[in-house]
Short mmCIF file of C-alpha atoms (C1' of nucleotides) in Angstrom, two decimals:
data_model
loop_
_atom_site.label_atom_id
_atom_site.label_comp_id
_atom_site.label_asym_id
_atom_site.label_seq_id
_atom_site.Cartn_x
_atom_site.Cartn_y
_atom_site.Cartn_z
CA UNK X 1 36.12 40.39 7.62
CA UNK X 2 32.74 40.76 9.22
CA UNK X 3 32.26 44.43 8.48
CA UNK X 4 30.66 44.03 5.10
CA UNK X 5 28.49 41.15 6.27
CA UNK X 6 27.23 43.22 9.14
CA UNK X 7 26.37 46.05 6.84
CA UNK X 8 24.35 43.96 4.45
CA UNK X 9 22.58 42.09 7.19
CA UNK X 10 21.66 45.33 8.89
CA UNK X 11 20.41 46.69 5.61
CA UNK X 12 18.21 43.67 5.06
CA UNK X 13 17.02 43.80 8.64
CA UNK X 14 15.71 47.27 8.04
CA UNK X 15 13.90 46.20 4.94
CA UNK X 16 12.34 42.96 6.04
CA UNK X 17 11.69 43.79 9.64
CA UNK X 18 13.60 40.80 10.96
CA UNK X 19 16.24 40.43 13.63
CA UNK X 20 19.44 41.69 12.10
CA UNK X 21 21.70 38.76 12.84
CA UNK X 22 19.09 36.14 13.36
CA UNK X 23 18.07 36.17 9.72
CA UNK X 24 21.65 35.96 8.53
CA UNK X 25 22.46 33.10 10.87
CA UNK X 26 19.29 31.27 9.88
CA UNK X 27 19.94 31.61 6.18
CA UNK X 28 23.58 30.61 6.39
CA UNK X 29 22.85 27.66 8.61
CA UNK X 30 20.06 26.52 6.34
CA UNK X 31 22.36 26.72 3.36
CA UNK X 32 24.99 24.75 5.24
CA UNK X 33 22.51 22.03 6.12
CA UNK X 34 21.10 21.83 2.61
CA UNK X 35 24.53 21.67 1.07
CA UNK X 36 25.25 18.64 3.19
CA UNK X 37 27.81 20.32 5.40
CA UNK X 38 25.93 19.07 8.42
CA UNK X 39 24.68 15.52 8.11
CA UNK X 40 21.29 14.31 9.35
CA UNK X 41 21.49 13.44 13.02
CA UNK X 42 24.51 15.63 13.58
CA UNK X 43 24.32 17.77 16.67
CA UNK X 44 24.30 21.52 16.25
CA UNK X 45 26.14 22.81 19.29
CA UNK X 46 25.41 26.44 19.98
CA UNK X 47 28.98 27.31 20.88
CA UNK X 48 30.26 25.98 17.56
CA UNK X 49 27.66 27.90 15.60
CA UNK X 50 28.55 31.07 17.48
CA UNK X 51 32.14 30.70 16.44
CA UNK X 52 31.30 29.84 12.87
CA UNK X 53 28.81 32.58 12.15
CA UNK X 54 30.09 35.23 14.51
CA UNK X 55 26.62 35.82 15.87
CA UNK X 56 25.54 36.02 19.47
CA UNK X 57 24.15 32.97 21.17
CA UNK X 58 20.80 34.65 21.47
CA UNK X 59 20.42 34.96 17.73
CA UNK X 60 21.76 31.48 17.15
CA UNK X 61 18.99 30.11 19.31
CA UNK X 62 16.37 32.10 17.44
CA UNK X 63 17.74 30.81 14.16
CA UNK X 64 17.60 27.23 15.37
CA UNK X 65 14.05 27.77 16.51
CA UNK X 66 13.13 29.01 13.05
CA UNK X 67 14.75 26.10 11.28
CA UNK X 68 12.95 23.79 13.65
CA UNK X 69 9.72 25.31 12.42
CA UNK X 70 10.82 24.62 8.87
CA UNK X 71 11.41 20.98 9.70
CA UNK X 72 15.12 21.07 8.99
CA UNK X 73 16.23 20.88 12.61
CA UNK X 74 14.95 19.00 15.61
CA UNK X 75 15.21 20.52 19.08
CA UNK X 76 15.05 18.37 22.18
CA UNK X 77 14.78 20.00 25.53
CA UNK X 78 18.09 20.19 27.39
CA UNK X 79 19.61 18.14 24.62
CA UNK X 80 20.06 20.77 21.98
CA UNK X 81 19.44 20.78 18.26
CA UNK X 82 20.36 18.33 15.57
CA UNK X 83 19.78 18.05 11.85
CA UNK X 84 16.51 16.24 11.47
CA UNK X 85 16.62 12.77 10.03
CA UNK X 86 13.96 12.11 7.46
CA UNK X 87 13.01 8.49 6.94
CA UNK X 88 12.14 7.05 3.57
CA UNK X 89 8.52 6.69 4.68
CA UNK X 90 8.41 10.35 5.56
CA UNK X 91 10.10 11.22 2.29
CA UNK X 92 7.23 9.52 0.53
CA UNK X 93 4.66 11.40 2.59
CA UNK X 94 6.31 14.71 1.86
CA UNK X 95 6.49 13.93 -1.84
CA UNK X 96 2.83 12.99 -1.86
CA UNK X 97 1.97 16.36 -0.39
CA UNK X 98 4.21 18.03 -2.92
CA UNK X 99 2.39 16.11 -5.64
CA UNK X 100 -1.01 17.53 -4.81
CA UNK X 101 0.32 21.01 -4.10
CA UNK X 102 2.29 21.26 -7.31
CA UNK X 103 -0.73 19.86 -9.10
CA UNK X 104 -2.82 22.70 -7.73
CA UNK X 105 -0.17 25.19 -8.73
CA UNK X 106 0.09 23.78 -12.24
CA UNK X 107 -3.67 24.06 -12.68
CA UNK X 108 -3.66 27.67 -11.56
CA UNK X 109 -0.68 28.40 -13.78
CA UNK X 110 -2.67 27.11 -16.75
CA UNK X 111 -5.41 29.58 -15.88
CA UNK X 112 -3.14 32.57 -15.55
CA UNK X 113 -0.27 32.06 -17.97
CA UNK X 114 0.50 34.94 -20.30
CA UNK X 115 1.79 34.57 -23.83
CA UNK X 116 5.25 35.69 -22.82
CA UNK X 117 5.36 33.15 -20.02
CA UNK X 118 4.14 30.45 -22.37
CA UNK X 119 7.07 30.94 -24.69
CA UNK X 120 9.41 30.96 -21.72
CA UNK X 121 8.03 27.57 -20.76
CA UNK X 122 8.57 26.35 -24.29
CA UNK X 123 12.13 27.51 -24.23
CA UNK X 124 12.86 25.65 -21.02
CA UNK X 125 11.30 22.55 -22.55
CA UNK X 126 13.57 22.85 -25.55
CA UNK X 127 16.66 23.30 -23.41
CA UNK X 128 15.66 20.29 -21.35
CA UNK X 129 15.36 18.08 -24.39
CA UNK X 130 18.78 19.22 -25.59
CA UNK X 131 20.30 18.64 -22.18
CA UNK X 132 18.99 15.09 -22.06
CA UNK X 133 20.09 14.35 -25.62
CA UNK X 134 23.61 15.48 -24.88
CA UNK X 135 23.70 13.79 -21.50
CA UNK X 136 24.11 16.96 -19.42
CA UNK X 137 22.32 15.66 -16.36
CA UNK X 138 23.41 18.41 -14.05
CA UNK X 139 22.08 20.98 -16.46
CA UNK X 140 18.86 19.02 -16.81
CA UNK X 141 18.46 19.04 -13.04
CA UNK X 142 18.92 22.81 -12.96
CA UNK X 143 16.39 23.27 -15.73
CA UNK X 144 14.01 21.04 -13.82
CA UNK X 145 14.19 23.36 -10.84
CA UNK X 146 13.80 26.35 -13.10
CA UNK X 147 10.72 24.87 -14.73
CA UNK X 148 8.99 24.13 -11.45
CA UNK X 149 9.95 27.56 -10.18
CA UNK X 150 8.57 29.29 -13.26
CA UNK X 151 5.31 27.41 -12.97
CA UNK X 152 5.00 28.54 -9.37
CA UNK X 153 5.70 32.11 -10.42
CA UNK X 154 3.06 31.96 -13.11
CA UNK X 155 0.48 30.56 -10.73
CA UNK X 156 1.10 33.26 -8.14
CA UNK X 157 -0.27 31.07 -5.36
CA UNK X 158 1.58 32.42 -2.35
CA UNK X 159 0.21 29.92 0.14
CA UNK X 160 1.01 26.81 -1.88
CA UNK X 161 4.30 28.36 -2.92
CA UNK X 162 5.52 28.77 0.63
CA UNK X 163 4.57 25.24 1.63
CA UNK X 164 6.21 23.72 -1.42
CA UNK X 165 9.35 25.65 -0.61
CA UNK X 166 9.67 24.25 2.88
CA UNK X 167 8.83 20.74 1.71
CA UNK X 168 11.42 20.86 -1.05
CA UNK X 169 14.02 22.03 1.43
CA UNK X 170 13.38 19.05 3.63
CA UNK X 171 14.02 16.73 0.71
CA UNK X 172 16.94 18.61 -0.76
CA UNK X 173 19.36 15.75 -0.30
CA UNK X 174 17.05 13.03 -1.60
CA UNK X 175 16.02 14.97 -4.68
CA UNK X 176 19.60 15.32 -5.65
CA UNK X 177 20.04 11.55 -5.56
CA UNK X 178 16.86 10.89 -7.48
CA UNK X 179 17.70 12.98 -10.49
CA UNK X 180 20.85 10.97 -10.98
CA UNK X 181 19.13 7.60 -11.10
CA UNK X 182 19.71 5.81 -14.40
CA UNK X 183 16.88 6.25 -16.83
CA UNK X 184 15.24 9.03 -14.86
CA UNK X 185 15.66 11.79 -17.43
CA UNK X 186 14.25 9.58 -20.19
CA UNK X 187 11.19 9.00 -18.03
CA UNK X 188 10.69 12.52 -16.79
CA UNK X 189 11.40 14.49 -19.96
CA UNK X 190 8.14 13.55 -21.71
CA UNK X 191 6.30 14.16 -18.47
CA UNK X 192 7.73 17.65 -18.30
CA UNK X 193 6.79 18.25 -21.91
CA UNK X 194 3.21 17.22 -21.23
CA UNK X 195 3.06 19.66 -18.32
CA UNK X 196 4.36 22.46 -20.49
CA UNK X 197 1.93 21.69 -23.27
CA UNK X 198 -1.06 21.60 -20.96
CA UNK X 199 -0.19 24.93 -19.34
CA UNK X 200 0.54 26.53 -22.69
CA UNK X 201 -2.85 25.41 -23.96
CA UNK X 202 -4.46 26.78 -20.82
CA UNK X 203 -5.96 23.45 -19.78
CA UNK X 204 -5.95 23.41 -15.96
CA UNK X 205 -7.25 19.88 -15.51
CA UNK X 206 -4.69 18.39 -17.84
CA UNK X 207 -1.91 20.48 -16.31
CA UNK X 208 -2.79 19.19 -12.88
CA UNK X 209 -2.98 15.60 -14.08
CA UNK X 210 0.33 15.85 -15.91
CA UNK X 211 2.09 17.35 -12.89
CA UNK X 212 0.67 14.71 -10.60
CA UNK X 213 1.69 11.90 -12.91
CA UNK X 214 5.18 13.33 -13.02
CA UNK X 215 5.58 13.44 -9.25
CA UNK X 216 3.72 10.15 -8.86
CA UNK X 217 6.47 8.51 -10.85
CA UNK X 218 8.97 9.91 -8.36
CA UNK X 219 6.94 8.32 -5.60
CA UNK X 220 7.05 5.03 -7.45
CA UNK X 221 10.82 5.18 -7.45
CA UNK X 222 10.83 5.94 -3.74
CA UNK X 223 8.50 3.01 -3.07
CA UNK X 224 10.80 0.68 -4.98
CA UNK X 225 13.72 1.87 -2.88
CA UNK X 226 11.63 1.10 0.18
CA UNK X 227 11.35 -2.55 -0.81
CA UNK X 228 14.89 -3.13 -1.99
CA UNK X 229 16.07 -1.76 1.32
CA UNK X 230 17.70 1.34 -0.10
CA UNK X 231 18.00 3.20 3.15
CA UNK X 232 17.84 6.97 3.56
CA UNK P 1 -4.68 30.05 41.26
CA UNK P 2 -1.70 29.29 39.14
CA UNK P 3 -0.40 26.40 41.21
CA UNK P 4 -2.34 23.67 39.45
CA UNK P 5 -1.66 25.17 36.03
CA UNK P 6 2.04 25.21 36.73
CA UNK P 7 1.98 21.61 37.79
CA UNK P 8 0.27 20.38 34.67
CA UNK P 9 2.43 22.44 32.39
CA UNK P 10 5.55 21.16 34.05
CA UNK P 11 4.27 17.63 33.76
CA UNK P 12 3.65 18.00 30.08
CA UNK P 13 6.97 19.71 29.59
CA UNK P 14 8.74 16.65 30.92
CA UNK P 15 6.81 14.38 28.63
CA UNK P 16 7.03 16.26 25.38
CA UNK P 17 10.49 17.68 25.77
CA UNK P 18 9.37 21.25 25.24
CA UNK P 19 10.05 24.41 27.19
CA UNK P 20 8.02 24.10 30.31
CA UNK P 21 6.11 27.36 30.12
CA UNK P 22 6.56 28.12 26.49
CA UNK P 23 4.28 25.32 25.38
CA UNK P 24 1.61 26.29 27.87
CA UNK P 25 1.73 29.93 26.88
CA UNK P 26 1.64 29.05 23.21
CA UNK P 27 -1.34 26.74 23.58
CA UNK P 28 -3.32 29.11 25.75
CA UNK P 29 -2.62 32.06 23.52
CA UNK P 30 -3.56 30.08 20.44
CA UNK P 31 -6.82 29.06 22.07
CA UNK P 32 -7.50 32.66 23.00
CA UNK P 33 -6.89 33.83 19.45
CA UNK P 34 -8.98 31.08 17.91
CA UNK P 35 -11.85 31.71 20.29
CA UNK P 36 -11.91 35.31 19.12
CA UNK P 37 -10.68 36.79 22.36
CA UNK P 38 -8.08 38.67 20.39
CA UNK P 39 -9.32 40.12 17.14
CA UNK P 40 -7.33 40.19 13.90
CA UNK P 41 -5.01 43.17 13.84
CA UNK P 42 -5.03 43.50 17.61
CA UNK P 43 -1.62 44.07 19.12
CA UNK P 44 -0.24 41.43 21.45
CA UNK P 45 1.82 43.37 23.95
CA UNK P 46 4.33 41.23 25.76
CA UNK P 47 3.73 42.84 29.14
CA UNK P 48 0.01 42.10 28.95
CA UNK P 49 0.59 38.48 28.00
CA UNK P 50 3.04 38.09 30.87
CA UNK P 51 0.40 39.26 33.31
CA UNK P 52 -2.31 37.14 31.77
CA UNK P 53 -0.47 33.85 31.54
CA UNK P 54 1.93 34.25 34.43
CA UNK P 55 4.85 33.23 32.24
CA UNK P 56 8.21 34.92 31.88
CA UNK P 57 8.78 37.30 29.04
CA UNK P 58 11.32 34.97 27.53
CA UNK P 59 8.77 32.23 27.10
CA UNK P 60 6.12 34.63 25.88
CA UNK P 61 8.45 35.64 23.09
CA UNK P 62 9.13 32.06 22.17
CA UNK P 63 5.41 31.37 22.11
CA UNK P 64 4.79 34.34 19.85
CA UNK P 65 7.56 33.15 17.58
CA UNK P 66 5.91 29.75 17.35
CA UNK P 67 2.49 31.17 16.58
CA UNK P 68 4.11 33.33 13.95
CA UNK P 69 5.35 30.14 12.32
CA UNK P 70 1.82 28.79 12.42
CA UNK P 71 0.55 31.86 10.63
CA UNK P 72 -1.69 33.01 13.45
CA UNK P 73 0.47 35.93 14.51
CA UNK P 74 2.50 38.47 12.61
CA UNK P 75 5.69 39.86 14.10
CA UNK P 76 7.18 43.14 12.92
CA UNK P 77 10.56 44.19 14.09
CA UNK P 78 10.51 46.70 16.94
CA UNK P 79 6.79 46.86 16.51
CA UNK P 80 5.75 43.71 18.28
CA UNK P 81 3.21 41.04 17.45
CA UNK P 82 -0.38 41.25 16.32
CA UNK P 83 -3.05 38.79 15.36
CA UNK P 84 -2.62 38.22 11.66
CA UNK P 85 -5.34 39.50 9.38
CA UNK P 86 -6.31 37.06 6.69
CA UNK P 87 -7.88 38.54 3.59
CA UNK P 88 -10.64 36.85 1.67
CA UNK P 89 -8.26 36.19 -1.20
CA UNK P 90 -5.90 34.44 1.16
CA UNK P 91 -8.77 32.53 2.67
CA UNK P 92 -9.49 31.18 -0.77
CA UNK P 93 -5.87 30.20 -1.29
CA UNK P 94 -5.72 28.41 2.03
CA UNK P 95 -8.94 26.58 1.29
CA UNK P 96 -7.62 25.52 -2.09
CA UNK P 97 -4.59 24.01 -0.42
CA UNK P 98 -6.83 22.34 2.12
CA UNK P 99 -8.87 20.94 -0.75
CA UNK P 100 -5.98 19.10 -2.34
CA UNK P 101 -4.53 17.99 0.99
CA UNK P 102 -7.79 16.64 2.34
CA UNK P 103 -8.32 14.98 -1.03
CA UNK P 104 -5.01 13.21 -0.64
CA UNK P 105 -5.92 12.20 2.89
CA UNK P 106 -9.32 10.91 1.84
CA UNK P 107 -7.73 8.77 -0.86
CA UNK P 108 -5.27 7.28 1.57
CA UNK P 109 -8.06 6.71 4.09
CA UNK P 110 -9.91 4.70 1.46
CA UNK P 111 -6.85 2.52 1.08
CA UNK P 112 -6.36 1.89 4.77
CA UNK P 113 -9.80 1.92 6.36
CA UNK P 114 -10.64 -1.03 8.60
CA UNK P 115 -14.09 -2.53 8.99
CA UNK P 116 -14.49 -1.01 12.43
CA UNK P 117 -13.55 2.42 11.13
CA UNK P 118 -15.95 2.00 8.23
CA UNK P 119 -18.89 1.51 10.55
CA UNK P 120 -17.76 4.46 12.62
CA UNK P 121 -17.88 6.55 9.47
CA UNK P 122 -21.36 5.26 8.74
CA UNK P 123 -22.50 6.19 12.19
CA UNK P 124 -21.25 9.75 11.86
CA UNK P 125 -23.04 9.95 8.52
CA UNK P 126 -26.26 8.83 10.14
CA UNK P 127 -25.95 11.32 12.96
CA UNK P 128 -25.25 14.08 10.47
CA UNK P 129 -28.40 13.33 8.53
CA UNK P 130 -30.43 13.36 11.72
CA UNK P 131 -28.84 16.62 12.84
CA UNK P 132 -29.71 18.31 9.55
CA UNK P 133 -33.25 16.97 9.56
CA UNK P 134 -33.87 18.31 13.03
CA UNK P 135 -32.13 21.60 12.31
CA UNK P 136 -29.34 21.18 14.88
CA UNK P 137 -26.76 23.15 12.99
CA UNK P 138 -24.32 23.46 15.82
CA UNK P 139 -24.33 19.70 16.25
CA UNK P 140 -23.94 19.26 12.51
CA UNK P 141 -20.89 21.51 12.59
CA UNK P 142 -19.37 19.42 15.37
CA UNK P 143 -20.03 16.20 13.48
CA UNK P 144 -18.45 17.78 10.44
CA UNK P 145 -15.24 18.36 12.35
CA UNK P 146 -15.42 14.87 13.78
CA UNK P 147 -15.84 13.34 10.34
CA UNK P 148 -12.87 15.16 8.85
CA UNK P 149 -10.84 14.28 11.93
CA UNK P 150 -11.72 10.62 11.71
CA UNK P 151 -10.77 10.52 8.05
CA UNK P 152 -7.41 12.01 8.91
CA UNK P 153 -6.94 9.43 11.65
CA UNK P 154 -7.77 6.60 9.28
CA UNK P 155 -5.35 7.88 6.66
CA UNK P 156 -2.50 8.16 9.15
CA UNK P 157 -0.71 10.70 6.98
CA UNK P 158 1.28 12.65 9.54
CA UNK P 159 2.70 15.20 7.12
CA UNK P 160 -0.59 16.15 5.52
CA UNK P 161 -2.27 16.01 8.91
CA UNK P 162 0.00 18.59 10.43
CA UNK P 163 -0.36 20.98 7.52
CA UNK P 164 -4.12 20.67 7.47
CA UNK P 165 -4.17 21.42 11.18
CA UNK P 166 -2.30 24.68 10.83
CA UNK P 167 -4.36 25.71 7.81
CA UNK P 168 -7.63 25.02 9.58
CA UNK P 169 -6.47 27.05 12.54
CA UNK P 170 -5.83 30.04 10.33
CA UNK P 171 -9.39 29.87 9.06
CA UNK P 172 -11.04 29.05 12.36
CA UNK P 173 -13.13 32.19 12.39
CA UNK P 174 -14.25 32.00 8.77
CA UNK P 175 -15.21 28.34 8.95
CA UNK P 176 -17.52 29.11 11.80
CA UNK P 177 -19.34 31.65 9.68
CA UNK P 178 -19.55 29.41 6.66
CA UNK P 179 -21.30 26.53 8.34
CA UNK P 180 -24.09 28.87 9.38
CA UNK P 181 -24.87 30.10 5.88
CA UNK P 182 -28.44 29.33 4.84
CA UNK P 183 -28.71 26.20 2.72
CA UNK P 184 -25.20 25.06 3.48
CA UNK P 185 -26.10 21.85 5.33
CA UNK P 186 -28.48 20.79 2.57
CA UNK P 187 -25.65 21.20 0.09
CA UNK P 188 -22.88 19.64 2.12
CA UNK P 189 -24.73 16.66 3.61
CA UNK P 190 -24.92 14.65 0.37
CA UNK P 191 -21.30 15.56 -0.31
CA UNK P 192 -20.31 14.15 3.04
CA UNK P 193 -22.30 11.03 2.36
CA UNK P 194 -20.53 10.51 -0.94
CA UNK P 195 -17.18 10.83 0.81
CA UNK P 196 -18.19 8.26 3.40
CA UNK P 197 -19.47 5.85 0.80
CA UNK P 198 -16.33 6.06 -1.29
CA UNK P 199 -14.05 5.45 1.67
CA UNK P 200 -16.21 2.62 2.93
CA UNK P 201 -16.04 0.97 -0.47
CA UNK P 202 -12.27 1.48 -0.48
CA UNK P 203 -12.28 3.52 -3.68
CA UNK P 204 -9.39 6.03 -3.34
CA UNK P 205 -10.01 7.91 -6.58
CA UNK P 206 -13.68 8.46 -5.81
CA UNK P 207 -12.91 9.41 -2.22
CA UNK P 208 -10.49 12.04 -3.39
CA UNK P 209 -12.90 13.39 -5.97
CA UNK P 210 -15.75 13.53 -3.48
CA UNK P 211 -13.65 15.33 -0.90
CA UNK P 212 -12.41 17.81 -3.45
CA UNK P 213 -15.90 18.52 -4.72
CA UNK P 214 -17.01 19.11 -1.17
CA UNK P 215 -14.33 21.66 -0.43
CA UNK P 216 -14.59 23.13 -3.92
CA UNK P 217 -18.16 24.07 -3.11
CA UNK P 218 -16.85 25.93 -0.07
CA UNK P 219 -14.50 27.81 -2.36
CA UNK P 220 -17.43 28.70 -4.58
CA UNK P 221 -19.18 30.27 -1.61
CA UNK P 222 -16.03 32.21 -0.77
CA UNK P 223 -15.73 33.44 -4.36
CA UNK P 224 -19.31 34.66 -4.29
CA UNK P 225 -18.58 36.56 -1.09
CA UNK P 226 -15.63 38.10 -2.87
CA UNK P 227 -17.89 39.59 -5.53
CA UNK P 228 -20.70 40.76 -3.30
CA UNK P 229 -18.15 42.58 -1.21
CA UNK P 230 -18.63 40.44 1.89
CA UNK P 231 -15.52 41.50 3.67
CA UNK P 232 -13.50 39.27 6.00
"C1'" DC A 1 36.40 -7.98 33.96
"C1'" DG A 2 32.04 -5.71 34.05
"C1'" DT A 3 28.91 -2.61 36.32
"C1'" DC A 4 27.13 0.83 39.14
"C1'" DA A 5 27.31 5.09 41.65
"C1'" DC A 6 29.56 9.39 41.93
"C1'" DT A 7 31.86 13.42 40.36
"C1'" DT A 8 33.21 16.64 36.83
"C1'" DC A 9 32.57 18.92 32.73
"C1'" DT A 10 29.96 20.29 28.84
"C1'" DT A 11 25.85 22.14 27.03
"C1'" DT A 12 21.48 24.20 27.27
"C1'" DG A 13 17.65 26.99 29.72
"C1'" DT A 14 16.37 31.21 32.12
"C1'" DT A 15 16.54 35.55 34.16
"C1'" DG A 16 17.03 40.42 34.88
"C1'" DA A 17 19.15 44.48 33.37
"C1'" DC A 18 20.28 47.48 29.70
"C1'" DA A 19 20.04 49.38 24.89
"C1'" DA A 20 17.56 50.56 20.73
"C1'" DT A 21 13.40 51.73 18.69
"C1'" DC A 22 8.87 53.32 18.16
"C1'" DT A 23 4.82 55.94 19.82
"C1'" DT A 24 2.52 59.56 22.08
"C1'" DG A 25 1.76 63.95 23.98
"C1'" DC A 26 3.20 68.64 24.24
"C1'" DG A 27 4.65 73.15 22.97
"C1'" DC A 28 5.93 76.28 19.50
"C1'" DG A 29 5.42 78.96 15.42
"C1'" DA A 30 3.07 80.08 11.12
"C1'" DT Q 1 -6.29 76.11 14.14
"C1'" DC Q 2 -3.02 73.32 12.01
"C1'" DG Q 3 1.38 71.33 11.24
"C1'" DC Q 4 5.99 70.36 12.86
"C1'" DG Q 5 9.70 69.17 15.77
"C1'" DC Q 6 11.04 67.56 20.34
"C1'" DA Q 7 10.97 65.15 24.50
"C1'" DA Q 8 9.00 61.64 27.61
"C1'" DG Q 9 7.04 57.23 27.95
"C1'" DA Q 10 6.15 52.72 26.39
"C1'" DT Q 11 7.63 48.66 24.03
"C1'" DT Q 12 10.63 45.59 22.03
"C1'" DG Q 13 15.57 43.78 21.06
"C1'" DT Q 14 19.94 42.15 22.95
"C1'" DC Q 15 23.22 40.62 26.02
"C1'" DA Q 16 25.96 38.51 29.66
"C1'" DA Q 17 25.80 36.11 33.83
"C1'" DC Q 18 23.68 32.49 36.42
"C1'" DA Q 19 21.03 28.07 37.08
"C1'" DA Q 20 19.84 23.50 35.70
"C1'" DA Q 21 20.16 19.50 33.16
"C1'" DG Q 22 22.64 15.97 30.64
"C1'" DA Q 23 26.93 13.48 29.19
"C1'" DA Q 24 31.27 11.71 30.07
"C1'" DG Q 25 34.85 10.16 32.76
"C1'" DT Q 26 36.46 7.72 37.14
"C1'" DG Q 27 36.93 4.63 40.67
"C1'" DA Q 28 35.35 1.17 43.80
"C1'" DC Q 29 32.92 -3.00 44.38
"C1'" DG Q 30 31.02 -7.46 43.16
#
DNA sequence: CGTCACTTCTTTGTTGACAATCTTGCGCGA
DNA sequence: TCGCGCAAGATTGTCAACAAAGAAGTGACG
């Protein structure tokens, strides 16, 4: 059962120059955490992870170390690792950082977008509108991710891209909840359309403003949760 | 000679909950890299580091792993670690990210500044003006760091703070060069004063704009270097 | 009945040896 | 002389056993 997995992981190890099993363990464990399989605060006992992933303890520890660097896991000396808890206050901070970073990326996307990419943006916008009109919220959420991802691709800003990726991962659980709040799609759809329009018209300043307003409205929601006592 | 060092590192290990020698090795190695003791591209051979820091190989590896996460070191499988080279293009990207992050921090500082902190800002501004007038560029550079640090303290934005710290570290060498460019202080002094004024008057939007203009002018300098072929 | 010290067990941290890989220097032949 | 393979050395990657720390259970004492 582990033969094929070993082969692929070895293959990738050759290509990327990473520890053969460490990378596999890290990726699988990250996926497990993001999918909610391990809850925040839950202890990650090395022996259990060894059994689950079939990887040596050495590589498990390296993987945990990596995820600690990504902010998904917290390691306490002699006390092991646990899934990091992220408070609502910290969620707001992270989203604020995402706001300015994605704003930067949107501006650069507006400077670099090609005609082909512009029509791709338009298409996503169209699909989003349809999804909202027909109440397909899950599909809308997927399109949302695809839109932000495409904008990041267009911008080609590796540094911002990497940071946004790790920040988004830390909020994976919260974002999921947010997109399901009542009225959210009706609020965010026009925001998304403004972002698309600004990038398509190659207007960096307006693209940045539109992106920031969009994420600022997410922060507003988070702040309101803070007051009504909606705990993480 | 290593007795006292071991004592302090053990002490800190207890307090922070980190590996006793790993943290020491990481900090010392980072300092060595930032001070230019190891040049970009230079190989960091584990055996040498063991001898230099008097730390076990295990902890040296952990330290290298950490610094890799900070972007100071690049690790290639079976080929060891080397000081990461940062191209001019990447320097620009990193500075762009710093621009938006420090802008965010400046805005939040304007919202939270106390009267005592406001006068401290004023004082730094005064000292900066004096330093420029008397041509003390080294002192001006120090005050520059102190100003940005104070703003970050006032803002109290842990997430942005941490990211800015790692980004600044990656550029440590370049920043040093930049502050010595002819005419730089005359350009940046009024920018700094505008930042101080905006924060003191508790105007977040203007504080953010001023900070971004300040760092944008750094990016302009970098872009000009890019064209004249001023290599990293 | 609660609490404190002690013991036991679980879990993590560290080390040294060994294996895999890369690099370097050498010799051979064209 | 130059290029090519091969072997020796250097360097990193991995593992399994051991040491140390923390957590949990136990029993005696107030």
